[in-house]
mmCIF file of C-alpha atoms in Angstrom:
data_model
loop_
_atom_site.group_PDB
_atom_site.id
_atom_site.type_symbol
_atom_site.label_atom_id
_atom_site.label_comp_id
_atom_site.label_asym_id
_atom_site.label_seq_id
_atom_site.Cartn_x
_atom_site.Cartn_y
_atom_site.Cartn_z
ATOM 1 C CA MET A 1 16.995 29.545 -71.707
ATOM 2 C CA LYS A 2 15.529 31.834 -69.017
ATOM 3 C CA PRO A 3 18.340 34.417 -69.272
ATOM 4 C CA VAL A 4 17.769 34.685 -73.036
ATOM 5 C CA ARG A 5 14.054 35.333 -72.473
ATOM 6 C CA SER A 6 14.748 37.975 -69.825
ATOM 7 C CA ILE A 7 17.260 39.745 -72.057
ATOM 8 C CA ALA A 8 14.834 39.642 -74.990
ATOM 9 C CA PHE A 9 12.070 41.039 -72.781
ATOM 10 C CA ALA A 10 14.323 43.821 -71.494
ATOM 11 C CA VAL A 11 15.376 44.783 -75.039
ATOM 12 C CA ALA A 12 11.739 44.788 -76.205
ATOM 13 C CA LEU A 13 10.782 46.966 -73.238
ATOM 14 C CA LEU A 14 13.571 49.464 -73.960
ATOM 15 C CA LEU A 15 12.630 49.630 -77.646
ATOM 16 C CA ALA A 16 8.998 50.332 -76.757
ATOM 17 C CA LEU A 17 9.838 53.336 -74.562
ATOM 18 C CA PRO A 18 10.492 55.817 -77.411
ATOM 19 C CA LEU A 19 7.206 54.814 -79.065
ATOM 20 C CA SER A 20 5.176 55.655 -75.996
ATOM 21 C CA ALA A 21 7.062 58.908 -75.412
ATOM 22 C CA LYS A 22 6.071 60.281 -78.840
ATOM 23 C CA GLU A 23 2.389 60.127 -77.967
ATOM 24 C CA LYS A 24 2.822 62.466 -74.980
ATOM 25 C CA VAL A 25 2.163 66.125 -75.740
ATOM 26 C CA ASP A 26 4.355 68.724 -74.069
ATOM 27 C CA PRO A 27 2.510 71.761 -72.671
ATOM 28 C CA ALA A 28 2.544 74.738 -75.042
ATOM 29 C CA VAL A 29 2.311 77.397 -72.332
ATOM 30 C CA ASN A 30 4.580 77.374 -69.294
ATOM 31 C CA ALA A 31 4.502 80.794 -67.639
ATOM 32 C CA SER A 32 7.452 80.979 -65.255
ATOM 33 C CA ASN A 33 8.586 84.489 -66.160
ATOM 34 C CA LYS A 34 7.139 87.434 -68.048
ATOM 35 C CA GLY A 35 9.622 87.470 -70.943
ATOM 36 C CA ALA A 36 9.206 83.784 -71.752
ATOM 37 C CA PHE A 37 5.432 84.071 -71.398
ATOM 38 C CA GLU A 38 5.233 86.971 -73.871
ATOM 39 C CA THR A 39 7.251 84.996 -76.427
ATOM 40 C CA VAL A 40 5.129 81.860 -75.996
ATOM 41 C CA SER A 41 1.883 83.850 -76.013
ATOM 42 C CA THR A 42 2.764 85.476 -79.340
ATOM 43 C CA TRP A 43 3.768 82.091 -80.772
ATOM 44 C CA VAL A 44 0.528 80.394 -79.627
ATOM 45 C CA ARG A 45 -1.636 83.154 -81.108
ATOM 46 C CA LYS A 46 0.201 82.837 -84.437
ATOM 47 C CA GLN A 47 -0.076 79.030 -84.412
ATOM 48 C CA MET A 48 -3.883 79.269 -84.106
ATOM 49 C CA ASP A 49 -3.982 80.925 -87.565
ATOM 50 C CA PRO A 50 -4.705 78.783 -90.663
ATOM 51 C CA GLY A 51 -1.777 76.502 -91.402
ATOM 52 C CA GLY A 52 -0.433 76.722 -87.836
ATOM 53 C CA ARG A 53 0.063 73.932 -85.332
ATOM 54 C CA TYR A 54 -3.262 74.715 -83.601
ATOM 55 C CA SER A 55 -5.189 75.750 -86.726
ATOM 56 C CA TYR A 56 -8.130 73.441 -85.968
ATOM 57 C CA VAL A 57 -9.175 75.206 -82.752
ATOM 58 C CA THR A 58 -12.842 76.137 -82.883
ATOM 59 C CA PRO A 59 -13.806 79.833 -82.794
ATOM 60 C CA ASP A 60 -15.053 79.316 -79.212
ATOM 61 C CA GLU A 61 -11.760 77.740 -78.141
ATOM 62 C CA ARG A 62 -9.757 80.465 -79.922
ATOM 63 C CA SER A 63 -11.559 83.220 -78.034
ATOM 64 C CA LYS A 64 -11.145 81.314 -74.743
ATOM 65 C CA VAL A 65 -7.387 80.814 -75.315
ATOM 66 C CA ASN A 66 -6.915 84.476 -76.255
ATOM 67 C CA ALA A 67 -8.897 85.595 -73.184
ATOM 68 C CA ARG A 68 -6.876 83.341 -70.846
ATOM 69 C CA LEU A 69 -3.585 84.550 -72.333
ATOM 70 C CA ASP A 70 -4.712 88.165 -71.824
ATOM 71 C CA GLU A 71 -5.671 87.364 -68.210
ATOM 72 C CA MET A 72 -2.297 85.716 -67.607
ATOM 73 C CA GLU A 73 -0.553 88.800 -69.004
ATOM 74 C CA ARG A 74 -2.542 91.000 -66.608
ATOM 75 C CA LEU A 75 -1.579 88.738 -63.697
ATOM 76 C CA PHE A 76 2.085 89.378 -64.426
ATOM 77 C CA GLY A 77 1.482 93.138 -64.318
ATOM 78 C CA ASP A 78 4.748 94.727 -63.204
ATOM 79 C CA LYS A 79 6.195 91.434 -61.897
ATOM 80 C CA THR A 80 8.848 89.609 -63.904
ATOM 81 C CA GLU A 81 8.587 86.179 -62.209
ATOM 82 C CA VAL A 82 5.721 84.001 -61.015
ATOM 83 C CA SER A 83 7.566 83.614 -57.726
ATOM 84 C CA GLN A 84 6.903 87.330 -57.040
ATOM 85 C CA MET A 85 3.115 86.835 -57.187
ATOM 86 C CA SER A 86 0.753 86.282 -54.277
ATOM 87 C CA ASP A 87 -0.464 82.726 -53.678
ATOM 88 C CA ALA A 88 -3.918 83.604 -55.079
ATOM 89 C CA ASP A 89 -2.350 84.996 -58.267
ATOM 90 C CA LYS A 90 -0.094 81.943 -58.605
ATOM 91 C CA LEU A 91 -3.129 79.682 -58.348
ATOM 92 C CA ALA A 92 -5.052 81.750 -60.896
ATOM 93 C CA MET A 93 -2.033 81.684 -63.246
ATOM 94 C CA PHE A 94 -1.710 77.913 -62.900
ATOM 95 C CA ASN A 95 -5.429 77.323 -63.571
ATOM 96 C CA LYS A 96 -5.461 79.557 -66.664
ATOM 97 C CA GLN A 97 -2.290 77.924 -67.940
ATOM 98 C CA GLU A 98 -3.791 74.447 -67.501
ATOM 99 C CA GLU A 99 -6.980 75.463 -69.313
ATOM 100 C CA VAL A 100 -5.013 76.829 -72.281
ATOM 101 C CA ASN A 101 -2.771 73.754 -72.410
ATOM 102 C CA ALA A 102 -5.780 71.403 -72.331
ATOM 103 C CA ILE A 103 -7.364 73.137 -75.330
ATOM 104 C CA LEU A 104 -4.104 73.270 -77.262
ATOM 105 C CA ALA A 105 -3.202 69.631 -76.526
ATOM 106 C CA LYS A 106 -6.599 68.543 -77.831
ATOM 107 C CA ARG A 107 -6.154 70.562 -81.063
ATOM 108 C CA ASP A 108 -2.429 69.965 -81.625
ATOM 109 C CA ASN A 109 -1.995 69.021 -85.300
ATOM 110 C CA GLU A 110 1.260 67.221 -84.495
ATOM 111 C CA ARG A 111 -0.247 64.976 -81.787
ATOM 112 C CA LEU A 112 0.184 61.352 -82.783
ATOM 113 C CA ILE A 113 -2.900 59.117 -82.640
ATOM 114 C CA CYS A 114 -2.322 55.386 -82.958
ATOM 115 C CA LYS A 115 -4.863 52.580 -83.315
ATOM 116 C CA ASN A 116 -4.576 48.819 -83.258
ATOM 117 C CA GLU A 117 -7.030 47.469 -85.823
ATOM 118 C CA LYS A 118 -7.545 44.064 -87.376
ATOM 119 C CA PRO A 119 -7.515 44.280 -91.175
ATOM 120 C CA ILE A 120 -10.345 42.578 -93.009
ATOM 121 C CA GLY A 121 -9.544 38.889 -93.410
ATOM 122 C CA SER A 122 -7.000 38.764 -90.595
ATOM 123 C CA ASN A 123 -7.028 38.374 -86.849
ATOM 124 C CA ILE A 124 -3.618 39.974 -86.433
ATOM 125 C CA PRO A 125 -3.964 43.610 -85.332
ATOM 126 C CA VAL A 126 -1.915 46.217 -87.148
ATOM 127 C CA LYS A 127 -0.851 49.465 -85.497
ATOM 128 C CA THR A 128 -1.483 52.554 -87.636
ATOM 129 C CA CYS A 129 -0.503 56.073 -86.575
ATOM 130 C CA GLN A 130 -1.562 59.446 -87.943
ATOM 131 C CA THR A 131 -1.317 62.973 -86.679
ATOM 132 C CA ALA A 132 -4.405 64.730 -85.367
ATOM 133 C CA GLY A 133 -3.985 67.283 -88.177
ATOM 134 C CA GLU A 134 -4.136 64.556 -90.827
ATOM 135 C CA LEU A 135 -7.251 63.030 -89.261
ATOM 136 C CA GLU A 136 -8.992 66.420 -88.975
ATOM 137 C CA ALA A 137 -8.109 67.353 -92.568
ATOM 138 C CA ARG A 138 -9.524 64.023 -93.784
ATOM 139 C CA ARG A 139 -12.681 64.491 -91.711
ATOM 140 C CA ARG A 140 -13.221 67.977 -93.139
ATOM 141 C CA ASN A 141 -12.539 66.855 -96.719
ATOM 142 C CA ASP A 142 -14.966 63.951 -96.346
ATOM 143 C CA SER A 143 -17.621 66.265 -94.914
ATOM 144 C CA GLN A 144 -17.184 68.766 -97.764
ATOM 145 C CA TYR A 145 -17.366 65.966 -100.336
ATOM 146 C CA LEU A 146 -20.550 64.629 -98.764
ATOM 147 C CA GLN A 147 -22.147 68.092 -98.794
ATOM 148 C CA ARG A 148 -21.197 68.640 -102.453
ATOM 149 C CA THR A 149 -22.604 65.304 -103.562
ATOM 150 C CA GLN A 150 -25.830 65.750 -101.594
ATOM 151 C CA ASN A 151 -26.390 69.250 -102.985
ATOM 152 C CA SER A 152 -25.600 68.420 -106.621
ATOM 153 C CA PRO A 153 -28.510 67.449 -108.898
ATOM 154 C CA GLN A 154 -28.882 63.735 -109.463
ATOM 155 C CA LEU A 155 -29.347 62.335 -112.939
ATOM 156 C CA ARG A 156 -32.299 60.022 -113.218
ATOM 157 C CA SER A 157 -32.435 57.291 -115.759
ATOM 158 C CA SER A 158 -35.651 56.674 -117.567
ATOM 159 C CA GLY A 159 -36.923 53.243 -116.747
ATOM 160 C CA GLY A 160 -38.098 52.458 -120.257
#
């Protein structure tokens, strides 16, 4: 009986691995050489536009990402590889890259967010998953609806 349990546990563990891997966000910016960086930089800037993968970045975050990308481009200068940079420039490049990736990971519309919640009337938790883009769109729609209903005139019934 013990071998059956161990095999079942091993199979369950292997099946759970792909689920946990989906929730990890890959870094958007990885500046190892100038050509790849220019391509990724252009892509990131385009994805911050409405409808893009990072369309929910705040104006503050957008300006910070654009500034860091510009600074990273200046760090490359006439060099084609990060390995050609001084140690101080490599450190600066790494720090700017990490800052950009942190902002983009937080605002990635494709990032999967899962919750275990108990439905009303049950003690058995159910796992529900949505993308960050879906949650942000719902939050914005709810906020707009609330503003419209609060600003619209209310009909009053006569208490006669």
